[in-house]
C-alpha atoms as an extended CHARMM CRD file, in Angstrom:
* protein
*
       158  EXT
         1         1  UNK       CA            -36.6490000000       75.2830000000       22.4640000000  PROA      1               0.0000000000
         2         2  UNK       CA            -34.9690000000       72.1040000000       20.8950000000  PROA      2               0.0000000000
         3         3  UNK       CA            -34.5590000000       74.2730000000       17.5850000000  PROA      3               0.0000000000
         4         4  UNK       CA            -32.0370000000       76.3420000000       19.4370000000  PROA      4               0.0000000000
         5         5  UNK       CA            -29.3870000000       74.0540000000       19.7590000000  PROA      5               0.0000000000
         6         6  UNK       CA            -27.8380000000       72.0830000000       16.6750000000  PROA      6               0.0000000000
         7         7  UNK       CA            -28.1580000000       68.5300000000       15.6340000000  PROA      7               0.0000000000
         8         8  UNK       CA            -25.6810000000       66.0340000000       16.6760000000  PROA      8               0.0000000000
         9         9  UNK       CA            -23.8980000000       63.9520000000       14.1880000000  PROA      9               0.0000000000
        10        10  UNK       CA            -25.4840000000       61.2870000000       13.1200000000  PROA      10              0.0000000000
        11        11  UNK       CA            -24.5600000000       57.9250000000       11.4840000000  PROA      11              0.0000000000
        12        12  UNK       CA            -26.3170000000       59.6760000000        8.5530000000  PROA      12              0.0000000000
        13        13  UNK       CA            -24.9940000000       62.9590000000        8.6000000000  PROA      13              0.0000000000
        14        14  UNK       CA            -21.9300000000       63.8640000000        5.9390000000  PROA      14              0.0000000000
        15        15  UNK       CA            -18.3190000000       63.5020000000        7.0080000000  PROA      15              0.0000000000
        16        16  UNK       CA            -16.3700000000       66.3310000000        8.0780000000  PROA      16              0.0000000000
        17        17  UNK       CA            -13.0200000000       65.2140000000        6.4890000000  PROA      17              0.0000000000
        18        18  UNK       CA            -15.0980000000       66.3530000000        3.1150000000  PROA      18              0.0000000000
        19        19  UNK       CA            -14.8730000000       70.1910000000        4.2880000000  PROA      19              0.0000000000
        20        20  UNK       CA            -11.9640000000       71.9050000000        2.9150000000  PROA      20              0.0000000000
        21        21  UNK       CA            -11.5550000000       73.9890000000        6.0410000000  PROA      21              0.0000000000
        22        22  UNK       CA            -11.2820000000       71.1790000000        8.2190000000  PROA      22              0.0000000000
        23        23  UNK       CA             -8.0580000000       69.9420000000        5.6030000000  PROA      23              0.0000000000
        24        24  UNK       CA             -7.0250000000       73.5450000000        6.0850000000  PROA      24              0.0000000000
        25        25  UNK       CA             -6.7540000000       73.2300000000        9.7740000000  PROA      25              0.0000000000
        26        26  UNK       CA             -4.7650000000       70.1690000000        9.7770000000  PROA      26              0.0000000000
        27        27  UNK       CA             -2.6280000000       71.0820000000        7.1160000000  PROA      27              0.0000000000
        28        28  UNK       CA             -2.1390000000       74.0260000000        9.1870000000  PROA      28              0.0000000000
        29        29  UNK       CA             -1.3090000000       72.4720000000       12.0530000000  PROA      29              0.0000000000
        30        30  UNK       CA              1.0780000000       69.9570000000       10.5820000000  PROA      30              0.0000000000
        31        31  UNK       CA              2.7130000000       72.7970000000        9.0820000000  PROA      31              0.0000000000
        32        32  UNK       CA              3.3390000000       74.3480000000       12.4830000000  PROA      32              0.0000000000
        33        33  UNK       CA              4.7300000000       70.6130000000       13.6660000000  PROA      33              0.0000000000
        34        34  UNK       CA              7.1730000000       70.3700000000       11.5320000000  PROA      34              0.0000000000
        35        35  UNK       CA              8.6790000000       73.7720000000       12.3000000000  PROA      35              0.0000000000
        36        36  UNK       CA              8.4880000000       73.1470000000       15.6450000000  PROA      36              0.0000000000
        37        37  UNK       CA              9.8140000000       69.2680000000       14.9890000000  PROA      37              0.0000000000
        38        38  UNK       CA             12.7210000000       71.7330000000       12.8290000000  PROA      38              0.0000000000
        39        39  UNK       CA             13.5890000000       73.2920000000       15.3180000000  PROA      39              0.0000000000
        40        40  UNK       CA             14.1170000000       70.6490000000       17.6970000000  PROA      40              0.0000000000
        41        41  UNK       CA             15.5140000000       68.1300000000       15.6980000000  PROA      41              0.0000000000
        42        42  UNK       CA             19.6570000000       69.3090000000       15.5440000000  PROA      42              0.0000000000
        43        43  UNK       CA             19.5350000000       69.2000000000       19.3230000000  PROA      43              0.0000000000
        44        44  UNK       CA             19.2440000000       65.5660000000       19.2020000000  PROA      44              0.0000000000
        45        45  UNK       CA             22.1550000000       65.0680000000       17.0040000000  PROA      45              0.0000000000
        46        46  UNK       CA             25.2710000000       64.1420000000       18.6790000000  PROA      46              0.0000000000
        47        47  UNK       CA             27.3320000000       67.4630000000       18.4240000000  PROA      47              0.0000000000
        48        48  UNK       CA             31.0900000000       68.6510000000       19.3600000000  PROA      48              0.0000000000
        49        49  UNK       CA             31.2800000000       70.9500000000       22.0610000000  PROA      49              0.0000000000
        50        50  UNK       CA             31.1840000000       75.0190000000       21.0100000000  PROA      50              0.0000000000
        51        51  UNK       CA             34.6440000000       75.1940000000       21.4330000000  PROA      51              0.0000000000
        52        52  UNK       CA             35.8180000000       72.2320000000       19.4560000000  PROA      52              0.0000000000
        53        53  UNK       CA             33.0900000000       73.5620000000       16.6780000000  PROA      53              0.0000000000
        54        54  UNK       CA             34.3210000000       76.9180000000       16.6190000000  PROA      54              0.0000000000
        55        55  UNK       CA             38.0970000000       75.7800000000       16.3220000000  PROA      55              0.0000000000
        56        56  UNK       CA             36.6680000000       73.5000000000       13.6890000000  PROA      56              0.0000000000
        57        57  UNK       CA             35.8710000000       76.7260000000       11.5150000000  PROA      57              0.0000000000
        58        58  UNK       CA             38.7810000000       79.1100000000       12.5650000000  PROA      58              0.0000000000
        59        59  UNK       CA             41.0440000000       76.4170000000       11.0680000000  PROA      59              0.0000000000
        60        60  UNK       CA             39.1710000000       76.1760000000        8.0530000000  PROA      60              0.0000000000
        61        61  UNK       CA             39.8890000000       79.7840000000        7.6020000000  PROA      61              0.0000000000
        62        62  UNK       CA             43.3300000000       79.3450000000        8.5520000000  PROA      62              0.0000000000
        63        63  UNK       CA             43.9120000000       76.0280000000        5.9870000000  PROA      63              0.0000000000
        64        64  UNK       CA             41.7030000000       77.8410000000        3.3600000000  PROA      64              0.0000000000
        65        65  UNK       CA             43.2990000000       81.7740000000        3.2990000000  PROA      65              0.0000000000
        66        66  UNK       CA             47.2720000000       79.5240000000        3.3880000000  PROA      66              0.0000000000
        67        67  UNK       CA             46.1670000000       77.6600000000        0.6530000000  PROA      67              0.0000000000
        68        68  UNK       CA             45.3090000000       81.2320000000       -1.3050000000  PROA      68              0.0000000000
        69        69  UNK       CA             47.8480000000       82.9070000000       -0.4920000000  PROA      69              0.0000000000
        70        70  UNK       CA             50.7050000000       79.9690000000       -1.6170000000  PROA      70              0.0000000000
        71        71  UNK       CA             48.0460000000       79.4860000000       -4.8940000000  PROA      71              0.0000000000
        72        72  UNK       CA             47.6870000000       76.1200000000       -4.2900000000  PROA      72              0.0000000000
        73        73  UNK       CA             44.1510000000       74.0830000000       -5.5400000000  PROA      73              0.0000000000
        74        74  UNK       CA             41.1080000000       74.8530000000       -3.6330000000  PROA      74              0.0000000000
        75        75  UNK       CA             40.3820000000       70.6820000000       -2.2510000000  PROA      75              0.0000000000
        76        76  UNK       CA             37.3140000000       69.0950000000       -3.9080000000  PROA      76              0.0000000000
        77        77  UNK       CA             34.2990000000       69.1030000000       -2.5150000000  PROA      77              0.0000000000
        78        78  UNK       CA             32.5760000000       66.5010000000       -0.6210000000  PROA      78              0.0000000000
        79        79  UNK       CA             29.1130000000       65.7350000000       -1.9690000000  PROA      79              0.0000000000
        80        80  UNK       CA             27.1550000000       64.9690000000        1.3420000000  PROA      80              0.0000000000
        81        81  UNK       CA             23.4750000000       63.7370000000        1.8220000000  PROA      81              0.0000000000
        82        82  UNK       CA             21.0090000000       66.4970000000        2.7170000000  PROA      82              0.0000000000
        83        83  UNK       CA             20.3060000000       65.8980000000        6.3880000000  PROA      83              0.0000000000
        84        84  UNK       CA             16.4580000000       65.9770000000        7.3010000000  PROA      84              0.0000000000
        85        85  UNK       CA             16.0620000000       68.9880000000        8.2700000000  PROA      85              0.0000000000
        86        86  UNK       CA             16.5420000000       71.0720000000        5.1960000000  PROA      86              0.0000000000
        87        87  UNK       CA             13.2140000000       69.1090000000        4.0270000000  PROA      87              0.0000000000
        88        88  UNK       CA             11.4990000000       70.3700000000        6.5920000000  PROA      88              0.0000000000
        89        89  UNK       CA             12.5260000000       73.8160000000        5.9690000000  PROA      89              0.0000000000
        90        90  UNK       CA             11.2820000000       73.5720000000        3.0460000000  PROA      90              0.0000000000
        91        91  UNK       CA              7.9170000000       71.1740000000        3.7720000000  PROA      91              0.0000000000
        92        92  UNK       CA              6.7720000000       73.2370000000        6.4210000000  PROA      92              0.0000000000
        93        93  UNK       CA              6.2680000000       76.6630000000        4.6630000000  PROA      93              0.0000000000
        94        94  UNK       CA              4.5400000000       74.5570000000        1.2960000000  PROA      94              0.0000000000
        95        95  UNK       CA              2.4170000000       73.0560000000        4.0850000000  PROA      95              0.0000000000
        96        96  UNK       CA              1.5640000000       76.1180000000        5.4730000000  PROA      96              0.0000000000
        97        97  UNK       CA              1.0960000000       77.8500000000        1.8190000000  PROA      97              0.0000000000
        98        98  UNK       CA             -1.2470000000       74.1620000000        1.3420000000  PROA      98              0.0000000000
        99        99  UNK       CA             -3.5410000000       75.3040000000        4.7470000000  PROA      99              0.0000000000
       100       100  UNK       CA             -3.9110000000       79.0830000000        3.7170000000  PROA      100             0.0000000000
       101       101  UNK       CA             -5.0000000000       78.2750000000       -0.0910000000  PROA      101             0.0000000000
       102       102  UNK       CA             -7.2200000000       75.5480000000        1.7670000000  PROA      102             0.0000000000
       103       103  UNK       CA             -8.8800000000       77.7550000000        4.0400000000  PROA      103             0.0000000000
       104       104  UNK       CA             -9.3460000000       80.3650000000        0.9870000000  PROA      104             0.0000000000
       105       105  UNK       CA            -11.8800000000       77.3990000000       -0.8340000000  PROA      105             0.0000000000
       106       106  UNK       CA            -13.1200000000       77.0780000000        2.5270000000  PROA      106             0.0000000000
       107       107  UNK       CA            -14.4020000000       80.8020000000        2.8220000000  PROA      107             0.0000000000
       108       108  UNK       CA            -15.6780000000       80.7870000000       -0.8660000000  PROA      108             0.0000000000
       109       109  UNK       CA            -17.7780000000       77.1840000000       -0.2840000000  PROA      109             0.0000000000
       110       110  UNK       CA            -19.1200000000       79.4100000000        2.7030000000  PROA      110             0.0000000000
       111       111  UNK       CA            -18.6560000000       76.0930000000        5.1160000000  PROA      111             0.0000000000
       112       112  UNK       CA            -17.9970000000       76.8590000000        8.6390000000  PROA      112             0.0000000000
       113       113  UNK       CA            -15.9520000000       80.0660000000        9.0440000000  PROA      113             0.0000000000
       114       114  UNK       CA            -14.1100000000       78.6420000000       11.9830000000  PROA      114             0.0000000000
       115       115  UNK       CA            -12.3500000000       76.3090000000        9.9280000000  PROA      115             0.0000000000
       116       116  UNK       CA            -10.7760000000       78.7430000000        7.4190000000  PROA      116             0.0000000000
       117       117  UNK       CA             -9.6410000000       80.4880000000       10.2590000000  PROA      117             0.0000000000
       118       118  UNK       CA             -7.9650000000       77.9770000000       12.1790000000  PROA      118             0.0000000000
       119       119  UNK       CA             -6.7070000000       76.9470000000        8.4790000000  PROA      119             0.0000000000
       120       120  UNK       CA             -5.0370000000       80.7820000000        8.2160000000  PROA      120             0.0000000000
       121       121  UNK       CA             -4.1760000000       81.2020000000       11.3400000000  PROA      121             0.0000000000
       122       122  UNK       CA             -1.8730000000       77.7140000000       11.9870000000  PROA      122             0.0000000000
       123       123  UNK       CA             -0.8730000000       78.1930000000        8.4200000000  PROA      123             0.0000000000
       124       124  UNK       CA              0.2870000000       81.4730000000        8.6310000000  PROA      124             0.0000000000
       125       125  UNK       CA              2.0560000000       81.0360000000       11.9460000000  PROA      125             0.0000000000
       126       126  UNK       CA              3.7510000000       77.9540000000       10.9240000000  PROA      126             0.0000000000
       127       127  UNK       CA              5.4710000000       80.4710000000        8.0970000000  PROA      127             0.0000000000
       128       128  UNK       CA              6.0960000000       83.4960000000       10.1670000000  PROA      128             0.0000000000
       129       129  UNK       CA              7.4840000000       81.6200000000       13.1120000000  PROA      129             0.0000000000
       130       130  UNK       CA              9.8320000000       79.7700000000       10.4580000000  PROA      130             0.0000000000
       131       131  UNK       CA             11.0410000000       83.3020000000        9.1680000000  PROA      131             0.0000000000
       132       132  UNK       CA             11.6620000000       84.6720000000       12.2060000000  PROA      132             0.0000000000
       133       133  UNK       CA             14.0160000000       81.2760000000       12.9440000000  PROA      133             0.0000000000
       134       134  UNK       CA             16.1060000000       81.5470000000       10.1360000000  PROA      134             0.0000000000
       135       135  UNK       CA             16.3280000000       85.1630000000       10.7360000000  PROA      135             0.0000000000
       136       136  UNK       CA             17.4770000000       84.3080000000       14.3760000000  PROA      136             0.0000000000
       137       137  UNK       CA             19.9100000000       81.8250000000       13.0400000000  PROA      137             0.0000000000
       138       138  UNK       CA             21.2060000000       84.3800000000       10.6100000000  PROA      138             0.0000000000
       139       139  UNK       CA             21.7450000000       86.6290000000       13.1620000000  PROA      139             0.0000000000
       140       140  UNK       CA             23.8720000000       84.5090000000       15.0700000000  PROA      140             0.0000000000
       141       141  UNK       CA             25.8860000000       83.3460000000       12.3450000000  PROA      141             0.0000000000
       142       142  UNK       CA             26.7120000000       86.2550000000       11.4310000000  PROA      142             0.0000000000
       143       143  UNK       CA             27.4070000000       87.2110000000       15.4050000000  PROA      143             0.0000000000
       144       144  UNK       CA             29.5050000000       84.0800000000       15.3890000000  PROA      144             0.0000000000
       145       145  UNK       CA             31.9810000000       85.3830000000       11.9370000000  PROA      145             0.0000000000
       146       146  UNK       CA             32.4560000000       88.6320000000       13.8130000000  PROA      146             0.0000000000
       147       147  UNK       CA             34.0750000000       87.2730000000       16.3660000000  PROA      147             0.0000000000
       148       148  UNK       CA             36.1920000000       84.8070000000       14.2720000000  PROA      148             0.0000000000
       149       149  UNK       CA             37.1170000000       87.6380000000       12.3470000000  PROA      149             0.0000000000
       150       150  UNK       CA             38.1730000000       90.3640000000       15.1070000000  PROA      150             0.0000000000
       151       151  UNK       CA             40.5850000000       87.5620000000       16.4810000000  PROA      151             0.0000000000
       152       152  UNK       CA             42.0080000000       86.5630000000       13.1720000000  PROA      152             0.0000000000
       153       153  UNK       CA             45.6400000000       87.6930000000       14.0440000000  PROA      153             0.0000000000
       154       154  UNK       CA             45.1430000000       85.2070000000       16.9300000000  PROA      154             0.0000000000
       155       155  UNK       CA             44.2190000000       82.6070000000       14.0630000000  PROA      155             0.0000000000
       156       156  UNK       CA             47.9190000000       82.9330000000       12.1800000000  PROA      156             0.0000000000
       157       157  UNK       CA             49.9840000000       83.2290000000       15.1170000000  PROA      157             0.0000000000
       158       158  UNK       CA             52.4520000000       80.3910000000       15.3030000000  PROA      158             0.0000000000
């Protein structure tokens, strides 16, 4: 009867931080963090209201298509640090990339299949649920233009 259930840990028994799949599954799930921690992050940044923003970028427009128009210099660009968040675009989908290939020497060792699941799973989320963010904030940008656009007479008025 006792050989039906497994052994317990012991102080002799190996580690589990040397299984690959268990690296895949927190790899995985950092991966998934930091996407989440992505998206959540600009919303703690002190911001302008919509309004204020929005007028921020239809004078842009206006300052930028006067300047064409009279041909005078485009202004020179400000070189501005990248703000945290663009390194977690890009940490989170490596990490996630990290967890799959992870959970891939997993399988082949033939450890514990659970881990190289978990490892895919988290690590294959944390990329698809980025994608489908960016695609969501593409979308709205591009909502956003539209409607600077369709009131651009408003914009020149005087």
């Amino acid at each position: 009867m006792d050989s039906q259930y497994r052994e317990v840990a012991g102080p002799n028994s190996p580690s589990p931080f040397r299984k690959w799949g268990l690296w895949a599954v927190l790899f995985g799930a950092l991966a998934l963090a930091l996407v989440f921690f992505q998206i959540a992050a600009p919303s703690f940044e002190p911001k302008p209201s919509v309004g204020a923003q929005i007028g921020e970028i239809a004078g842009e427009i206006k300052r930028s298509a006067w300047r064409t128009f009279l041909g005078l210099p485009k202004p020179e660009l400000k070189a501005e640090a990248a703000p945290l968040t663009y390194y977690l675009a890009l940490a989170a989908p490596i990490l996630g990339i990290v967890a799959i290939l992870l959970s891939l020497i997993s399988g082949v060792l033939r450890e514990n299949w659970r881990y190289a699941a978990y490892g895919v799973s988290l690590g294959a989320t944390a990329i698809v649920f980025q994608y489908f963010w960016w695609l969501a904030l593409v979308v709205a940008a591009v909502v956003l233009l539209v409607a600077i656009i369709e009131n651009i007479g408003d914009i020149f008025s005087f």
